[in-house]
XYZ file of C-alpha atoms in Angstrom:
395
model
C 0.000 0.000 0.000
C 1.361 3.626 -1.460
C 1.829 6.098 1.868
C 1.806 9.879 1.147
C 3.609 10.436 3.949
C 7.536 11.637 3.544
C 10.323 9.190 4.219
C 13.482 10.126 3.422
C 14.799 6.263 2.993
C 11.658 5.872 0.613
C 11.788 6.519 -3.198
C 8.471 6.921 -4.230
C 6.305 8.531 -2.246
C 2.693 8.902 -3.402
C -1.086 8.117 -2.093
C -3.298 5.712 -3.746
C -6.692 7.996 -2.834
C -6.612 11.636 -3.872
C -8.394 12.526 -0.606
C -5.512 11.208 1.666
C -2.584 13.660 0.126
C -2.038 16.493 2.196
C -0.656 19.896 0.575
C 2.729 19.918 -0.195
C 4.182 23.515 0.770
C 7.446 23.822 -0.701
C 9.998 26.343 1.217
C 10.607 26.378 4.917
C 10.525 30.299 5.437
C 8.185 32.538 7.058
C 5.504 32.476 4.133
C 5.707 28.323 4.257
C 5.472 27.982 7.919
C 2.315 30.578 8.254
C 0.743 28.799 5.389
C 1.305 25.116 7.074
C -0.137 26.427 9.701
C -3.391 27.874 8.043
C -3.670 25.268 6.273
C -3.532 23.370 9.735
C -6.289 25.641 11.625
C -8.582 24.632 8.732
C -8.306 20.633 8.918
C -6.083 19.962 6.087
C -2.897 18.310 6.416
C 0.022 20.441 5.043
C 3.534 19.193 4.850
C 6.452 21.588 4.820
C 9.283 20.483 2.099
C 12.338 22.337 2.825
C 15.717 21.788 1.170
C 17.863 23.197 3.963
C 18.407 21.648 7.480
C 16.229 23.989 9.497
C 13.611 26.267 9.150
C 14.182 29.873 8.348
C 17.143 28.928 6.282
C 17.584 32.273 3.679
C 17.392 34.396 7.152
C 20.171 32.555 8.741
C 22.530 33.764 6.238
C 21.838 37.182 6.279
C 24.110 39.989 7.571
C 24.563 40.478 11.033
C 23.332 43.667 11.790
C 20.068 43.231 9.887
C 16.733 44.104 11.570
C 13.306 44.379 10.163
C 12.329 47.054 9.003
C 8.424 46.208 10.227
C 7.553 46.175 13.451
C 7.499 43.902 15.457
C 3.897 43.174 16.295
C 2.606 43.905 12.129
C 5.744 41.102 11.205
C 4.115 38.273 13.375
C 2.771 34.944 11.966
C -0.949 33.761 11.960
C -1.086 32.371 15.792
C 2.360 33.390 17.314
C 3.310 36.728 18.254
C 6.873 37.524 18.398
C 7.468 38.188 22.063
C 8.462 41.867 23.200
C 11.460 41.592 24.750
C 12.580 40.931 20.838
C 12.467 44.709 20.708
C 10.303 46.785 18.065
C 12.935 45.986 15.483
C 13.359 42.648 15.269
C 17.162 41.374 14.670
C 17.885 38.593 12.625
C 18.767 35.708 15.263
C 15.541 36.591 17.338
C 13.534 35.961 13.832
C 15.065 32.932 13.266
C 14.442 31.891 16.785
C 10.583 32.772 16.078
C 10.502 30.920 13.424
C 11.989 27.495 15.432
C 9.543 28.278 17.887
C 6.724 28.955 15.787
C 6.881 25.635 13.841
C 7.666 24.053 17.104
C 4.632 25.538 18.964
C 2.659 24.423 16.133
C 4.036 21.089 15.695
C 4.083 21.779 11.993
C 4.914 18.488 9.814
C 8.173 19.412 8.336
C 10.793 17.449 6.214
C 14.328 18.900 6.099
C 17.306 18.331 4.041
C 14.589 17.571 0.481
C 14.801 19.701 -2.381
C 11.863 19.798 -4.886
C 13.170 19.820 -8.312
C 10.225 20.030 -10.048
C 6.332 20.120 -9.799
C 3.995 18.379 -12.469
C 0.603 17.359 -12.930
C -0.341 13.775 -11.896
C -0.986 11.747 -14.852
C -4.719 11.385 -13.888
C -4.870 15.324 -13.596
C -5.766 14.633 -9.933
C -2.805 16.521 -8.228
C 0.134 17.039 -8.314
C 3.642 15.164 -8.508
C 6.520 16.630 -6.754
C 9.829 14.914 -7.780
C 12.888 15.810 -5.281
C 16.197 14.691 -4.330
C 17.056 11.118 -4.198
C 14.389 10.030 -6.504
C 11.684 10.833 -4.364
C 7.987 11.725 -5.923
C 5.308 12.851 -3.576
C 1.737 13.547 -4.608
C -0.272 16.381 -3.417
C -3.750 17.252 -3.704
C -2.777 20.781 -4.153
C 0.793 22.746 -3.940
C 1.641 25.569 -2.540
C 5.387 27.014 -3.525
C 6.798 29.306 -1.049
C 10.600 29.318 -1.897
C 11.007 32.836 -1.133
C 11.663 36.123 -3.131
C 15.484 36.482 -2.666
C 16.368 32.744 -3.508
C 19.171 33.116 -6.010
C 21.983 35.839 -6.204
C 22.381 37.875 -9.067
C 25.232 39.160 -10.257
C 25.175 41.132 -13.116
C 28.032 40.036 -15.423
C 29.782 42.988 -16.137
C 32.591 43.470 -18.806
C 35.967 42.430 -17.127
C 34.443 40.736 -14.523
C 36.136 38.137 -14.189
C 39.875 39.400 -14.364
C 38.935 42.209 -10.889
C 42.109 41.691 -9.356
C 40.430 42.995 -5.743
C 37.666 41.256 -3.917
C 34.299 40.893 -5.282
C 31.457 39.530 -3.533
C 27.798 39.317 -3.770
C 25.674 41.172 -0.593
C 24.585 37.625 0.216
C 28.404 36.185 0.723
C 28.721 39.664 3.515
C 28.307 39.165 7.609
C 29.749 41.989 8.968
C 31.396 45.632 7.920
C 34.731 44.273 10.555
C 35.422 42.158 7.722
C 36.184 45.387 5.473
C 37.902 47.641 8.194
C 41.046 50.043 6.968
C 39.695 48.827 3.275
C 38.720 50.988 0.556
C 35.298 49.330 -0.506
C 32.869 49.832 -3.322
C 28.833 48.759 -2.468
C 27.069 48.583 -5.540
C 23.451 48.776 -5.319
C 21.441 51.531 -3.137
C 18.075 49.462 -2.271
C 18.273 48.435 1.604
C 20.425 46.001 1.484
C 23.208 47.942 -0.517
C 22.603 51.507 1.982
C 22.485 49.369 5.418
C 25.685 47.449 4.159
C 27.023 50.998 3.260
C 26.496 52.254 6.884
C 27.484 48.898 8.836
C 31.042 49.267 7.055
C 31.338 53.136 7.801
C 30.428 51.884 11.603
C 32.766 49.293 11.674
C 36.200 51.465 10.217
C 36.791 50.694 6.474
C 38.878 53.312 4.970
C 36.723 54.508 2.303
C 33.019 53.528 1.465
C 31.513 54.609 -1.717
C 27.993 53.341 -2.830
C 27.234 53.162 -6.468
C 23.714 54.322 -8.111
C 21.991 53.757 -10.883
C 18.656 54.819 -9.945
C 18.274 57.789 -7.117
C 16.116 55.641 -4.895
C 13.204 57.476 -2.605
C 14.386 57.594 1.047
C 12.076 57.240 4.052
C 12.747 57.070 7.735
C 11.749 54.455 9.367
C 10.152 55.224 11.901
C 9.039 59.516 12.813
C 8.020 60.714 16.566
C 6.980 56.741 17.126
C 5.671 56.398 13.642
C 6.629 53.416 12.116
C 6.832 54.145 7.743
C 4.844 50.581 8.125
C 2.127 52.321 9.345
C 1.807 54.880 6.087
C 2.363 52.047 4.097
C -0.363 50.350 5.189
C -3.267 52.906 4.903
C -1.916 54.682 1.151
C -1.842 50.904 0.083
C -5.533 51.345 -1.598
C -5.176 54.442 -2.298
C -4.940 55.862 -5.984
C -1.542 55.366 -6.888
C -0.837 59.488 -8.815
C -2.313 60.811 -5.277
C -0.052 58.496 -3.620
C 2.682 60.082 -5.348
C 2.038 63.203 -4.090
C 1.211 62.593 -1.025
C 4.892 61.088 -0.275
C 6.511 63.833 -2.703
C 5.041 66.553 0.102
C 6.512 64.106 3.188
C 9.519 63.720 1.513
C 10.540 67.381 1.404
C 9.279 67.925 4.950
C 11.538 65.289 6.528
C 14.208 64.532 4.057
C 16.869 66.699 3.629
C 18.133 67.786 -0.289
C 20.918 65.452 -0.760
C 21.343 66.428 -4.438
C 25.087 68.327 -3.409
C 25.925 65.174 -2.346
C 24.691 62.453 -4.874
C 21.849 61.831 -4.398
C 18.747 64.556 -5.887
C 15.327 63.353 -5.312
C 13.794 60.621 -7.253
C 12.122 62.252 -10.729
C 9.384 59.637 -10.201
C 6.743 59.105 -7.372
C 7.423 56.461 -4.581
C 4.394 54.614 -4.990
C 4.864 54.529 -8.346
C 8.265 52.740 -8.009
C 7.075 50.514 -5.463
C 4.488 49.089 -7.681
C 7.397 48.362 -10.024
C 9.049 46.440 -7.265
C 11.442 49.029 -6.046
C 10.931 49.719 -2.364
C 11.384 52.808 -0.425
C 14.828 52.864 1.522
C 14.643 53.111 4.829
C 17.209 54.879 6.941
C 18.991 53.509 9.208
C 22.066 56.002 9.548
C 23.031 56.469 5.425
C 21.882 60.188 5.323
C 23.634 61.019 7.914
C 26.753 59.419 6.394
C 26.123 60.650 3.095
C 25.936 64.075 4.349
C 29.026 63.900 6.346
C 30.694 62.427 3.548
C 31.281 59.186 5.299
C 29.430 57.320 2.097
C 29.912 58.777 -0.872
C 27.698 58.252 -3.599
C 29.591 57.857 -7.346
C 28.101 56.800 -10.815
C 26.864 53.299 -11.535
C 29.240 50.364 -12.980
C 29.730 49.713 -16.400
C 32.562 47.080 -16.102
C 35.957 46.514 -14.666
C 39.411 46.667 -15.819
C 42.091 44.611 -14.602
C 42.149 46.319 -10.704
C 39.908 49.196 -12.013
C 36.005 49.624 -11.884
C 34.910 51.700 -14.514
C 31.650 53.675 -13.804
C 28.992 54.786 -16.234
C 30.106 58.455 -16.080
C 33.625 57.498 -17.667
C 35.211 58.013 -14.257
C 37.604 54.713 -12.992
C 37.923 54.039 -9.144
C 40.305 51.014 -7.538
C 38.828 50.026 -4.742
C 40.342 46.768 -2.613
C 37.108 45.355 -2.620
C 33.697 45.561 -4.207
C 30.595 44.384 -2.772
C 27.157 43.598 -5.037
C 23.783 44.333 -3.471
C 22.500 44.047 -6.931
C 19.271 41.791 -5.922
C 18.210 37.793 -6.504
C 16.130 36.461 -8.718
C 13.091 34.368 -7.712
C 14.652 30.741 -10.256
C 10.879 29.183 -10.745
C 11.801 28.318 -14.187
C 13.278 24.934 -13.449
C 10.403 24.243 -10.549
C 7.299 25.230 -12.570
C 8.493 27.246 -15.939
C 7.038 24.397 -17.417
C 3.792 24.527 -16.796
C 2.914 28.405 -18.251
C 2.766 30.024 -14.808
C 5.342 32.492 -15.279
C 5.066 36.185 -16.802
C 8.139 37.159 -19.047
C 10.478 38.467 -15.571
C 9.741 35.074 -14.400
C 7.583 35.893 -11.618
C 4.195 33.924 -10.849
C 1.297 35.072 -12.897
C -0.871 34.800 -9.987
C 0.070 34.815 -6.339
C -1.846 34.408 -3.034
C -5.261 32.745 -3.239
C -5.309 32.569 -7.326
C -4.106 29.807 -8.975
C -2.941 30.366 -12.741
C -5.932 29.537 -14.958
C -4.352 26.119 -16.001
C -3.035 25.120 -12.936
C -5.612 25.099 -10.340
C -4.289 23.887 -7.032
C -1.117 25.584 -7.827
C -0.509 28.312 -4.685
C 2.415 31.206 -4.386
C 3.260 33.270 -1.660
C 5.740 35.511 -0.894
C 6.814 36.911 -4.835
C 5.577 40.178 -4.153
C 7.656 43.328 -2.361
C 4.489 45.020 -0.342
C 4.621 48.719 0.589
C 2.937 47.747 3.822
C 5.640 44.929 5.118
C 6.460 41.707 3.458
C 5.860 39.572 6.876
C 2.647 41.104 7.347
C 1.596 40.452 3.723
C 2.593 36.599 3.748
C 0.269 36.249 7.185
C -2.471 37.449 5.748
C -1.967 35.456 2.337
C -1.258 32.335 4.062
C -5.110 32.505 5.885
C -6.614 33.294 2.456
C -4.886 30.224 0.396
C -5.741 27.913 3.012
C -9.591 28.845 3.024
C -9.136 29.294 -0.642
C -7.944 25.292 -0.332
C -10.654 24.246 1.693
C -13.052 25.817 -0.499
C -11.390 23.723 -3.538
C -11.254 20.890 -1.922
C -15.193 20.848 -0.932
C-alpha cells in the first residue's frame, strides 16, 4: 500500500486515494510555515518540504546587523506573536528563533534536508507530482510554492568581470562591515540592502566607502516621533496610486533633507509609483547622515571593470580593494514550474496568493511580491486566504 507520507529512505512517495494527500508547501521560510499552519487551523494536512536543514534557512545567512524594518507586532505569523522583549525591530537571530519556535509551537509536519526539483501534474490530472532529491515523488492534492523572493543571487556580469584583481562579492556572501575595516570598498546597489551594508562598514572602520547608483532611490525614515513608515504604508496601500505620489513627494521634502550636493537629488518619479514596479522605499537607518558627512559617498553606476579598475557609467575609474554587489536575486521558478505556463516574461508567478494560474488550479504562491505595507505582514495574511481558498477547492 502507497503512503503519502515523507520518508526520506523511501523513493516513491505517493497516495493511492486523492483525498488522503495532504498539501505539499514547498519552502521552509516565514511564508511556508504561516501557510502550514493555516492550512492546519482549517483541517487539512500540510507538509512543509524544505531543502535546507532547518527552518528559516535564507534568514540565517543574512548579515549580522540586519533588523526588520516592520515592526514587530505587524511582522508576526498567523497564531504566534513575536514576544516583546525581541524589541520593536526585530534582529535577525531573534527571527530565526521565532521561526523554530513557531513551527515548534505548532508542531508543523516538516521534512528537512529535500529539495523539490520540479512540480507536475499527476498523470490522472488529480494533483500534483513533486519529484525531489534522491528520486523521491510525492503527490499532493494541491501545492503551494513558497521558496522565497530572494532565492538566487544575481550578479550582473559585467565586462571584465572576471579578471577584478580585488575582492568581489555578492551582498549575500557579507556578515559583517569588521570584515572590510582600513579597506577601501565599493557597495554597488542603493536598495536596503546595498545603503544598510554601506552604513554597517562606515560603523565598523573601512577606509573609504563609496555606494554606487543607478537609480536615485526614494528615502524614508523608518520610523518619525513613534511612527513606524509601516504604518503609512499600510493605509496609502488602496489608495490611488498618482495621489499616492504626491502625497509622499510633500513628506519627503518635509523630513528629508536635499541630498542632491551630495549624490543623491530626489527621485524624478513618485514612490508609490516605483514601489508598484518592485522598487521599495529605503529606509534609513544612519546612510543620510553618512552621506551628508561624507562618510558614504555616492559615485556613478558600474559599467565594467578593468584589470584592478572599476569603470563607472560616467567614464570616471575608481580602484577600490574590494567591491561588494547588493544588486538583488532572482526568484529561479523556471526549473520548478516554468514548465507549466505560470510564469510572466520576468519570471515571476502570474498569480500569487489565493489565485491559482488559470491552467493550474491547485497551484498556490506566496511571498513573490515586495508590499509597501511589510512583506511579513503580507505573507500572514496570504497564508489565511490560500488555506480557506484550499478548503473551499477541496469541498
Amino acid at each position: 500500500m502507497e503512503d503519502s507520507a515523507p520518508r526520506p529512505a523511501t523513493q516513491a512517495i505517493t497516495a493511492a486515494n486523492p483525498a488522503d494527500r495532504p498539501v505539499y508547501v514547498i519552502g521552509g521560510g516565514p511564508g511556508g510555515l504561516a501557510t502550514a499552519y493555516a492550512l492546519r487551523a482549517q483541517g487539512i494536512r500540510a507538509v512543509v518540504v524544505e531543502k535546507a536543514d532547518g527552518v528559516g534557512a535564507s534568514w540565517r545567512r543574512h548579515y549580522d546587523r540586519l533588523h526588520l524594518h516592520t515592526t514587530r507586532r505587524l511582522s508576526a505569523l498567523p497564531g504566534l506573536a513575536i514576544p516583546r522583549r525581541f524589541g520593536r525591530w526585530v534582529a535577525r537571530d531573534d527571527l530565526v528563533r521565532y521561526l523554530e519556535k513557531y513551527a515548534e509551537v505548532h508542531e508543523l509536519e516538516i521534512v528537512t534536508g529535500v529539495e523539490v526539483s520540479r512540480v507536475e501534474r499527476t498523470p490522472d490530472g488529480t494533483g500534483w507530482l513533486l519529484r525531489a532529491t534522491g528520486g523521491r515523488q510525492l503527490v499532493g492534492s494541491a501545492v503551494v510554492v513558497a521558496t522565497g523572493y530572494n532565492h538566487t543571487p544575481h550578479l550582473p556580469r559585467w565586462p571584465g568581470r572576471e579578471a577584478f584583481t580585488g575582492d568581489l562579492a555578492h551582498a549575500a556572501d557579507y556578515r559583517s562591515g569588521k570584515e572590510y575595516a582600513g579597506r577601501d570598498v565599493l557597495v554597488v546597489g542603493v536598495g536596503n540592502t546595498g545603503a544598510e551594508i554601506a552604513v554597517d562598514m562606515v560603523e565598523n572602520g573601512a577606509g573609504r566607502v563609496r555606494l554606487a547608483v543607478r537609480t536615485v532611490p526614494h528615502i524614508v525614515r523608518r520610523s518619525t516621533a513613534g511612527w513606524a513608515a509601516q504604518y503609512s504604508g499600510i493605509m496609502i496601500r488602496r489608495l490611488p496610486v498618482a495621489l499616492v505620489d504626491r502625497i509622499s513627494r510633500v513628506m519627503a521634502k518635509a523630513s528629508i533633507p536635499d541630498l542632491s550636493e551630495h549624490g543623491l537629488p530626489r527621485p524624478d518619479t513618485g514612490l508609490y509609483t516605483r514601489a508598484r514596479q518592485g522598487a521599495i522605499p529605503v529606509q534609513d537607518v544612519g546612510l543620510i547622515d553618512a552621506v551628508r558627512k561624507g562618510r558614504v559617498e555616492i559615485v556613478a553606476a558600474v559599467e565594467g571593470f578593468d584589470g584592478g579598475e572599476v569603470v563607472l557609467a560616467d567614464g570616471s575609474r575608481i580602484s577600490p580593494d574590494a567591491v561588494v554587489a547588493a544588486t538583488g536575486y532572482v526568484r529561479a521558478l523556471e526549473g520548478l514550474v516554468g514548465h507549466l505556463g505560470v510564469l510572466d516574461d520576468e519570471g515571476r508567478p502570474v498569480a500569487h496568493g489565493p489565485r491559482t494560474p488559470k491552467d493550474a488550479p491547485g497551484l498556490f504562491f506566496t511571498g513573490y511580491t515586495t508590499p509597501i505595507s511589510g512583506t511579513l505582514r503580507e505573507l500572514a495574511m496570504d497564508a489565511e486566504r490560500i488555506a480557506k481558498a484550499v478548503r473551499r477547492r477541496s469541498r
